[in-house]
Amino acid sequence: MPPISLKKVDIIVSLLVIPICLYVFYESARWPVIDGTGNATWVPRGDAVCLMAAAFLLFVEALRGRSLTIPSRLAGADRSRVLWIAVLTGAYTIAVEYLGFIATGVPYMFGFAFVLGERRWVRLILFAVGVPIATYILFRTALHVPLPQGWFI
């Protein structure tokens, strides 16, 4: 089977992402400015501009015929990995509000790395524990971004 071009996918995704970015940029202008916290619109607007620029570049590259190709359709173990990651992510998304960020992040990261093929237990555990804790420290402590608390931390 010849390689499959992602040109159509790139065009569709970019045409979906650009209007969403425009909406976020517009909607964030209506956010209130709270005294002592600065202007909260910088983050969503900055994200929207960066994502819109990336989507625009993706669109231009697709029109030029420079989209990536994949060797074949997903099948077998590759397809199974993608489906397991989707299931894990869906379960994480639902559970994080109830159980908390770290309590769901550790098993999610463990499962994610395991599904992707990591079998060394020390690495699995260090990754699964380290990433959620480092993320929690960075966002909650340093950046003061509230993360889901749930029943646990």
mmCIF file of C-alpha atoms in Angstrom:
data_model
loop_
_atom_site.group_PDB
_atom_site.id
_atom_site.type_symbol
_atom_site.label_atom_id
_atom_site.label_comp_id
_atom_site.label_asym_id
_atom_site.label_seq_id
_atom_site.Cartn_x
_atom_site.Cartn_y
_atom_site.Cartn_z
ATOM 1 C CA MET A 1 0.000 0.000 0.000
ATOM 2 C CA PRO A 2 1.424 3.425 -0.905
ATOM 3 C CA PRO A 3 1.958 6.040 1.818
ATOM 4 C CA ILE A 4 -1.157 7.934 2.859
ATOM 5 C CA SER A 5 -1.033 11.731 2.754
ATOM 6 C CA LEU A 6 -2.520 13.721 5.614
ATOM 7 C CA LYS A 7 -3.360 16.661 3.342
ATOM 8 C CA LYS A 8 -7.138 16.412 3.777
ATOM 9 C CA VAL A 9 -6.808 15.948 7.519
ATOM 10 C CA ASP A 10 -4.490 18.965 7.800
ATOM 11 C CA ILE A 11 -6.880 21.178 5.847
ATOM 12 C CA ILE A 12 -9.951 20.067 7.805
ATOM 13 C CA VAL A 13 -8.243 20.436 11.179
ATOM 14 C CA SER A 14 -6.877 23.873 10.371
ATOM 15 C CA LEU A 15 -10.287 25.032 9.109
ATOM 16 C CA LEU A 16 -11.847 23.850 12.382
ATOM 17 C CA VAL A 17 -9.168 25.269 14.680
ATOM 18 C CA ILE A 18 -8.952 28.792 13.202
ATOM 19 C CA PRO A 19 -12.615 29.731 13.949
ATOM 20 C CA ILE A 20 -12.317 28.286 17.461
ATOM 21 C CA CYS A 21 -9.236 30.448 18.064
ATOM 22 C CA LEU A 22 -11.058 33.516 16.759
ATOM 23 C CA TYR A 23 -13.959 32.766 19.101
ATOM 24 C CA VAL A 24 -11.647 32.359 22.121
ATOM 25 C CA PHE A 25 -9.875 35.607 21.242
ATOM 26 C CA TYR A 26 -13.202 37.450 20.952
ATOM 27 C CA GLU A 27 -14.793 35.887 24.030
ATOM 28 C CA SER A 28 -11.789 36.499 26.282
ATOM 29 C CA ALA A 29 -12.119 40.247 25.745
ATOM 30 C CA ARG A 30 -15.311 40.115 27.791
ATOM 31 C CA TRP A 31 -13.616 38.679 30.885
ATOM 32 C CA PRO A 32 -13.517 40.954 33.910
ATOM 33 C CA VAL A 33 -10.242 42.388 35.164
ATOM 34 C CA ILE A 34 -9.865 41.485 38.849
ATOM 35 C CA ASP A 35 -7.856 43.875 41.015
ATOM 36 C CA GLY A 36 -4.420 42.618 41.980
ATOM 37 C CA THR A 37 -4.320 39.735 39.513
ATOM 38 C CA GLY A 38 -3.552 41.550 36.292
ATOM 39 C CA ASN A 39 -5.297 41.101 33.015
ATOM 40 C CA ALA A 40 -6.467 37.500 32.703
ATOM 41 C CA THR A 41 -7.037 37.810 28.955
ATOM 42 C CA TRP A 42 -3.333 37.533 28.098
ATOM 43 C CA VAL A 43 -3.204 33.764 28.479
ATOM 44 C CA PRO A 44 -6.228 32.736 26.368
ATOM 45 C CA ARG A 45 -5.490 35.397 23.787
ATOM 46 C CA GLY A 46 -1.831 34.421 23.557
ATOM 47 C CA ASP A 47 -2.758 30.754 23.265
ATOM 48 C CA ALA A 48 -5.371 31.546 20.618
ATOM 49 C CA VAL A 49 -2.929 33.597 18.544
ATOM 50 C CA CYS A 50 -0.197 30.935 18.724
ATOM 51 C CA LEU A 51 -2.597 28.114 17.902
ATOM 52 C CA MET A 52 -4.150 30.118 15.064
ATOM 53 C CA ALA A 53 -0.693 30.811 13.597
ATOM 54 C CA ALA A 54 0.150 27.097 13.782
ATOM 55 C CA ALA A 55 -3.179 26.172 12.153
ATOM 56 C CA PHE A 56 -2.582 28.727 9.408
ATOM 57 C CA LEU A 57 0.895 27.323 8.734
ATOM 58 C CA LEU A 58 -0.548 23.804 8.684
ATOM 59 C CA PHE A 59 -3.141 24.950 6.139
ATOM 60 C CA VAL A 60 -0.544 26.637 3.910
ATOM 61 C CA GLU A 61 1.779 23.633 4.033
ATOM 62 C CA ALA A 62 -1.120 21.327 3.150
ATOM 63 C CA LEU A 63 -2.044 23.468 0.155
ATOM 64 C CA ARG A 64 1.592 23.388 -0.992
ATOM 65 C CA GLY A 65 1.472 19.587 -0.869
ATOM 66 C CA ARG A 66 3.935 19.334 2.010
ATOM 67 C CA SER A 67 1.733 17.424 4.442
ATOM 68 C CA LEU A 68 3.178 14.491 6.297
ATOM 69 C CA THR A 69 2.498 10.978 5.115
ATOM 70 C CA ILE A 70 1.992 7.809 7.072
ATOM 71 C CA PRO A 71 3.139 4.434 5.747
ATOM 72 C CA SER A 72 -0.306 2.815 6.033
ATOM 73 C CA ARG A 73 -3.574 2.919 7.911
ATOM 74 C CA LEU A 74 -3.483 2.118 11.593
ATOM 75 C CA ALA A 75 -3.932 -1.586 12.187
ATOM 76 C CA GLY A 76 -3.143 -4.182 14.790
ATOM 77 C CA ALA A 77 -1.039 -3.051 17.742
ATOM 78 C CA ASP A 78 -0.862 0.575 16.583
ATOM 79 C CA ARG A 79 -4.632 0.850 16.380
ATOM 80 C CA SER A 80 -4.980 -0.854 19.754
ATOM 81 C CA ARG A 81 -2.570 1.659 21.339
ATOM 82 C CA VAL A 82 -4.508 4.616 19.970
ATOM 83 C CA LEU A 83 -7.799 3.202 21.244
ATOM 84 C CA TRP A 84 -6.356 2.464 24.708
ATOM 85 C CA ILE A 85 -4.940 5.992 24.961
ATOM 86 C CA ALA A 86 -8.357 7.398 23.978
ATOM 87 C CA VAL A 87 -10.085 5.279 26.650
ATOM 88 C CA LEU A 88 -7.502 6.269 29.292
ATOM 89 C CA THR A 89 -7.849 9.945 28.404
ATOM 90 C CA GLY A 90 -11.648 9.782 28.536
ATOM 91 C CA ALA A 91 -11.580 8.064 31.928
ATOM 92 C CA TYR A 92 -9.021 10.591 33.215
ATOM 93 C CA THR A 93 -11.130 13.511 32.012
ATOM 94 C CA ILE A 94 -14.185 12.212 33.854
ATOM 95 C CA ALA A 95 -12.372 11.142 37.036
ATOM 96 C CA VAL A 96 -10.107 14.170 37.561
ATOM 97 C CA GLU A 97 -12.922 16.370 38.877
ATOM 98 C CA TYR A 98 -13.998 13.771 41.423
ATOM 99 C CA LEU A 99 -10.675 12.323 42.571
ATOM 100 C CA GLY A 100 -8.287 15.238 42.071
ATOM 101 C CA PHE A 101 -5.337 16.056 39.843
ATOM 102 C CA ILE A 102 -2.572 13.950 41.371
ATOM 103 C CA ALA A 103 -4.820 11.015 42.322
ATOM 104 C CA THR A 104 -5.866 10.604 38.689
ATOM 105 C CA GLY A 105 -2.654 11.865 37.097
ATOM 106 C CA VAL A 106 -0.463 9.102 38.533
ATOM 107 C CA PRO A 107 -2.487 6.148 37.179
ATOM 108 C CA TYR A 108 -3.102 8.008 33.910
ATOM 109 C CA MET A 109 0.605 8.594 33.303
ATOM 110 C CA PHE A 110 1.412 5.037 34.338
ATOM 111 C CA GLY A 111 -1.173 3.631 31.918
ATOM 112 C CA PHE A 112 -0.119 6.026 29.160
ATOM 113 C CA ALA A 113 3.537 5.013 29.340
ATOM 114 C CA PHE A 114 2.634 1.327 29.686
ATOM 115 C CA VAL A 115 0.381 1.394 26.610
ATOM 116 C CA LEU A 116 3.122 3.118 24.619
ATOM 117 C CA GLY A 117 5.490 0.269 25.413
ATOM 118 C CA GLU A 118 7.529 1.190 28.484
ATOM 119 C CA ARG A 119 8.099 -1.947 30.575
ATOM 120 C CA ARG A 120 10.878 -0.880 32.967
ATOM 121 C CA TRP A 121 9.089 -0.537 36.293
ATOM 122 C CA VAL A 122 11.421 2.032 37.790
ATOM 123 C CA ARG A 123 10.969 4.334 34.805
ATOM 124 C CA LEU A 124 7.221 3.762 34.774
ATOM 125 C CA ILE A 125 6.870 4.669 38.439
ATOM 126 C CA LEU A 126 9.212 7.672 38.267
ATOM 127 C CA PHE A 127 7.393 9.000 35.208
ATOM 128 C CA ALA A 128 3.914 8.311 36.603
ATOM 129 C CA VAL A 129 4.643 10.008 39.919
ATOM 130 C CA GLY A 130 7.064 12.693 38.738
ATOM 131 C CA VAL A 131 5.052 14.257 35.929
ATOM 132 C CA PRO A 132 1.835 14.942 37.910
ATOM 133 C CA ILE A 133 3.760 16.210 40.947
ATOM 134 C CA ALA A 134 6.001 18.470 38.841
ATOM 135 C CA THR A 135 2.961 19.747 36.944
ATOM 136 C CA TYR A 136 1.114 20.359 40.211
ATOM 137 C CA ILE A 137 4.057 22.250 41.702
ATOM 138 C CA LEU A 138 4.528 24.338 38.566
ATOM 139 C CA PHE A 139 0.896 25.270 37.980
ATOM 140 C CA ARG A 140 -0.556 25.304 41.492
ATOM 141 C CA THR A 141 2.378 26.677 43.447
ATOM 142 C CA ALA A 142 4.432 28.760 41.010
ATOM 143 C CA LEU A 143 1.752 29.988 38.599
ATOM 144 C CA HIS A 144 -1.222 29.921 41.023
ATOM 145 C CA VAL A 145 -3.424 28.080 38.535
ATOM 146 C CA PRO A 146 -6.192 26.167 40.294
ATOM 147 C CA LEU A 147 -6.179 22.450 39.535
ATOM 148 C CA PRO A 148 -8.977 19.990 40.304
ATOM 149 C CA GLN A 149 -8.838 19.004 43.977
ATOM 150 C CA GLY A 150 -11.517 16.311 44.145
ATOM 151 C CA TRP A 151 -11.617 13.962 47.113
ATOM 152 C CA PHE A 152 -7.835 13.706 47.064
ATOM 153 C CA ILE A 153 -5.153 16.149 45.943
#
